[in-house]
PDB file of C-alpha atoms in Angstrom:
ATOM      1  CA  UNK A  21     -73.630 -29.150  64.941  1.00  0.00           C
ATOM      2  CA  UNK A  22     -72.864 -28.855  61.285  1.00  0.00           C
ATOM      3  CA  UNK A  23     -73.372 -31.818  58.976  1.00  0.00           C
ATOM      4  CA  UNK A  24     -70.646 -32.645  56.482  1.00  0.00           C
ATOM      5  CA  UNK A  25     -71.336 -34.773  53.393  1.00  0.00           C
ATOM      6  CA  UNK A  26     -68.395 -37.052  52.600  1.00  0.00           C
ATOM      7  CA  UNK A  27     -68.907 -39.242  49.525  1.00  0.00           C
ATOM      8  CA  UNK A  28     -72.648 -39.463  50.055  1.00  0.00           C
ATOM      9  CA  UNK A  29     -72.376 -40.254  53.770  1.00  0.00           C
ATOM     10  CA  UNK A  30     -73.542 -37.595  56.172  1.00  0.00           C
ATOM     11  CA  UNK A  31     -71.409 -37.292  59.278  1.00  0.00           C
ATOM     12  CA  UNK A  32     -71.272 -34.848  62.109  1.00  0.00           C
ATOM     13  CA  UNK A  33     -68.394 -32.370  62.070  1.00  0.00           C
ATOM     14  CA  UNK A  34     -66.176 -32.940  65.083  1.00  0.00           C
ATOM     15  CA  UNK A  35     -65.499 -30.156  67.510  1.00  0.00           C
ATOM     16  CA  UNK A  36     -62.160 -29.381  69.100  1.00  0.00           C
ATOM     17  CA  UNK A  37     -58.664 -29.159  67.706  1.00  0.00           C
ATOM     18  CA  UNK A  38     -58.133 -29.562  64.012  1.00  0.00           C
ATOM     19  CA  UNK A  39     -55.767 -32.203  62.751  1.00  0.00           C
ATOM     20  CA  UNK A  40     -52.560 -31.174  61.002  1.00  0.00           C
ATOM     21  CA  UNK A  41     -53.597 -32.712  57.688  1.00  0.00           C
ATOM     22  CA  UNK A  42     -56.907 -30.818  57.573  1.00  0.00           C
ATOM     23  CA  UNK A  43     -57.086 -27.961  55.115  1.00  0.00           C
ATOM     24  CA  UNK A  44     -58.028 -24.687  56.721  1.00  0.00           C
ATOM     25  CA  UNK A  45     -60.551 -22.685  54.744  1.00  0.00           C
ATOM     26  CA  UNK A  46     -59.274 -19.207  54.112  1.00  0.00           C
ATOM     27  CA  UNK A  47     -61.919 -16.520  53.967  1.00  0.00           C
ATOM     28  CA  UNK A  48     -61.369 -14.021  51.193  1.00  0.00           C
ATOM     29  CA  UNK A  49     -60.636 -10.510  52.383  1.00  0.00           C
ATOM     30  CA  UNK A  50     -63.181  -8.981  50.008  1.00  0.00           C
ATOM     31  CA  UNK A  51     -65.956 -10.840  51.868  1.00  0.00           C
ATOM     32  CA  UNK A  52     -64.954  -9.383  55.244  1.00  0.00           C
ATOM     33  CA  UNK A  53     -67.268  -6.694  56.629  1.00  0.00           C
ATOM     34  CA  UNK A  54     -66.024  -6.258  60.191  1.00  0.00           C
ATOM     35  CA  UNK A  55     -62.511  -5.594  61.392  1.00  0.00           C
ATOM     36  CA  UNK A  56     -61.295  -5.746  64.975  1.00  0.00           C
ATOM     37  CA  UNK A  57     -58.285  -3.864  66.295  1.00  0.00           C
ATOM     38  CA  UNK A  58     -56.867  -5.458  69.425  1.00  0.00           C
ATOM     39  CA  UNK A  59     -54.765  -3.038  71.463  1.00  0.00           C
ATOM     40  CA  UNK A  60     -55.218  -4.962  74.693  1.00  0.00           C
ATOM     41  CA  UNK A  61     -51.551  -5.818  75.135  1.00  0.00           C
ATOM     42  CA  UNK A  62     -50.018  -2.564  73.942  1.00  0.00           C
ATOM     43  CA  UNK A  63     -50.987   0.399  76.081  1.00  0.00           C
ATOM     44  CA  UNK A  64     -48.911   2.859  73.998  1.00  0.00           C
ATOM     45  CA  UNK A  65     -50.889   2.036  70.858  1.00  0.00           C
ATOM     46  CA  UNK A  66     -54.155   2.305  72.752  1.00  0.00           C
ATOM     47  CA  UNK A  67     -53.198   5.716  74.176  1.00  0.00           C
ATOM     48  CA  UNK A  68     -52.097   6.932  70.736  1.00  0.00           C
ATOM     49  CA  UNK A  69     -55.451   5.961  69.196  1.00  0.00           C
ATOM     50  CA  UNK A  70     -57.431   7.524  72.029  1.00  0.00           C
ATOM     51  CA  UNK A  71     -55.384  10.764  71.892  1.00  0.00           C
ATOM     52  CA  UNK A  72     -55.912  11.142  68.145  1.00  0.00           C
ATOM     53  CA  UNK A  73     -59.644  10.512  68.523  1.00  0.00           C
ATOM     54  CA  UNK A  74     -59.829  13.029  71.385  1.00  0.00           C
ATOM     55  CA  UNK A  75     -58.019  15.692  69.314  1.00  0.00           C
ATOM     56  CA  UNK A  76     -60.141  15.013  66.237  1.00  0.00           C
ATOM     57  CA  UNK A  77     -63.344  15.383  68.225  1.00  0.00           C
ATOM     58  CA  UNK A  78     -62.415  18.693  69.881  1.00  0.00           C
ATOM     59  CA  UNK A  79     -64.758  20.673  67.636  1.00  0.00           C
ATOM     60  CA  UNK A  80     -68.037  22.538  67.857  1.00  0.00           C
ATOM     61  CA  UNK A  81     -69.897  21.188  64.823  1.00  0.00           C
ATOM     62  CA  UNK A  82     -70.301  17.957  62.915  1.00  0.00           C
ATOM     63  CA  UNK A  83     -70.737  14.355  63.866  1.00  0.00           C
ATOM     64  CA  UNK A  84     -68.323  12.435  66.065  1.00  0.00           C
ATOM     65  CA  UNK A  85     -65.177  11.321  64.240  1.00  0.00           C
ATOM     66  CA  UNK A  86     -64.607   7.594  64.579  1.00  0.00           C
ATOM     67  CA  UNK A  87     -61.515   5.471  64.117  1.00  0.00           C
ATOM     68  CA  UNK A  88     -62.973   4.290  60.799  1.00  0.00           C
ATOM     69  CA  UNK A  89     -62.858   7.875  59.447  1.00  0.00           C
ATOM     70  CA  UNK A  90     -59.205   8.260  60.422  1.00  0.00           C
ATOM     71  CA  UNK A  91     -58.237   4.894  58.939  1.00  0.00           C
ATOM     72  CA  UNK A  92     -59.919   5.603  55.607  1.00  0.00           C
ATOM     73  CA  UNK A  93     -58.084   8.935  55.353  1.00  0.00           C
ATOM     74  CA  UNK A  94     -54.744   7.337  56.207  1.00  0.00           C
ATOM     75  CA  UNK A  95     -55.248   4.376  53.870  1.00  0.00           C
ATOM     76  CA  UNK A  96     -55.704   6.729  50.937  1.00  0.00           C
ATOM     77  CA  UNK A  97     -52.230   8.146  51.672  1.00  0.00           C
ATOM     78  CA  UNK A  98     -50.415   4.763  51.772  1.00  0.00           C
ATOM     79  CA  UNK A  99     -47.936   4.102  48.987  1.00  0.00           C
ATOM     80  CA  UNK A 100     -46.053   1.009  47.815  1.00  0.00           C
ATOM     81  CA  UNK A 101     -43.051   1.706  50.052  1.00  0.00           C
ATOM     82  CA  UNK A 102     -45.289   1.934  53.121  1.00  0.00           C
ATOM     83  CA  UNK A 103     -46.874  -1.426  52.298  1.00  0.00           C
ATOM     84  CA  UNK A 104     -43.434  -3.003  51.806  1.00  0.00           C
ATOM     85  CA  UNK A 105     -42.347  -1.615  55.179  1.00  0.00           C
ATOM     86  CA  UNK A 106     -45.479  -3.085  56.819  1.00  0.00           C
ATOM     87  CA  UNK A 107     -44.731  -6.461  55.240  1.00  0.00           C
ATOM     88  CA  UNK A 108     -41.134  -6.346  56.521  1.00  0.00           C
ATOM     89  CA  UNK A 109     -42.251  -5.410  60.038  1.00  0.00           C
ATOM     90  CA  UNK A 110     -44.565  -8.440  60.183  1.00  0.00           C
ATOM     91  CA  UNK A 111     -41.755 -10.946  59.612  1.00  0.00           C
ATOM     92  CA  UNK A 112     -40.349 -13.011  62.468  1.00  0.00           C
ATOM     93  CA  UNK A 113     -36.572 -13.356  62.851  1.00  0.00           C
ATOM     94  CA  UNK A 114     -36.681 -16.862  61.383  1.00  0.00           C
ATOM     95  CA  UNK A 115     -38.683 -15.643  58.370  1.00  0.00           C
ATOM     96  CA  UNK A 116     -36.153 -12.853  57.791  1.00  0.00           C
ATOM     97  CA  UNK A 117     -33.345 -15.406  57.727  1.00  0.00           C
ATOM     98  CA  UNK A 118     -35.334 -17.648  55.352  1.00  0.00           C
ATOM     99  CA  UNK A 119     -35.953 -14.656  53.075  1.00  0.00           C
ATOM    100  CA  UNK A 120     -32.238 -13.790  53.080  1.00  0.00           C
ATOM    101  CA  UNK A 121     -31.472 -17.434  52.220  1.00  0.00           C
ATOM    102  CA  UNK A 122     -33.824 -17.418  49.226  1.00  0.00           C
ATOM    103  CA  UNK A 123     -32.530 -14.045  48.006  1.00  0.00           C
ATOM    104  CA  UNK A 124     -28.908 -15.230  48.360  1.00  0.00           C
ATOM    105  CA  UNK A 125     -29.619 -18.331  46.277  1.00  0.00           C
ATOM    106  CA  UNK A 126     -31.346 -16.275  43.570  1.00  0.00           C
ATOM    107  CA  UNK A 127     -28.652 -13.595  43.479  1.00  0.00           C
ATOM    108  CA  UNK A 128     -25.726 -16.041  43.329  1.00  0.00           C
ATOM    109  CA  UNK A 129     -27.411 -18.738  41.209  1.00  0.00           C
ATOM    110  CA  UNK A 130     -26.758 -21.353  43.889  1.00  0.00           C
ATOM    111  CA  UNK A 131     -28.862 -23.951  45.630  1.00  0.00           C
ATOM    112  CA  UNK A 132     -27.422 -23.910  49.142  1.00  0.00           C
ATOM    113  CA  UNK A 133     -29.469 -25.613  51.815  1.00  0.00           C
ATOM    114  CA  UNK A 134     -30.597 -23.510  54.740  1.00  0.00           C
ATOM    115  CA  UNK A 135     -27.931 -25.027  56.996  1.00  0.00           C
ATOM    116  CA  UNK A 136     -25.168 -24.434  54.415  1.00  0.00           C
ATOM    117  CA  UNK A 137     -26.337 -20.848  54.031  1.00  0.00           C
ATOM    118  CA  UNK A 138     -26.158 -20.265  57.791  1.00  0.00           C
ATOM    119  CA  UNK A 139     -22.682 -21.800  58.004  1.00  0.00           C
ATOM    120  CA  UNK A 140     -21.477 -19.609  55.141  1.00  0.00           C
ATOM    121  CA  UNK A 141     -23.117 -16.457  56.576  1.00  0.00           C
ATOM    122  CA  UNK A 142     -21.722 -17.026  60.063  1.00  0.00           C
ATOM    123  CA  UNK A 143     -18.277 -17.929  58.763  1.00  0.00           C
ATOM    124  CA  UNK A 144     -18.214 -21.237  60.602  1.00  0.00           C
ATOM    125  CA  UNK A 145     -15.877 -23.825  59.132  1.00  0.00           C
TER     126      UNK A 145
END
């Protein structure tokens, strides 16, 4: 168990669920050395990756091409629009609505609450 020093008093760090008021330490991306791609739940993605690797390795010479090699090549071809599209695709429906609410308030110089925005957008009176 890890020891935590709180105002000069050493206590044991509790295991289990973290409380809501605890601050979660965020690891910086630049310190990350290993990346894991989980395609367990999506068989189409898994098949796509395996097919590309199979095609890339149908050759007579050279070392085996790994997913890392393909990713590095593809990352060099990403542009700003691709990154924006990735960011959009990662939003939940609720986050999309929140984003539209914030953009509406900025565009129209208003300070509508989220509920007022929804009522106005849906045309409910």
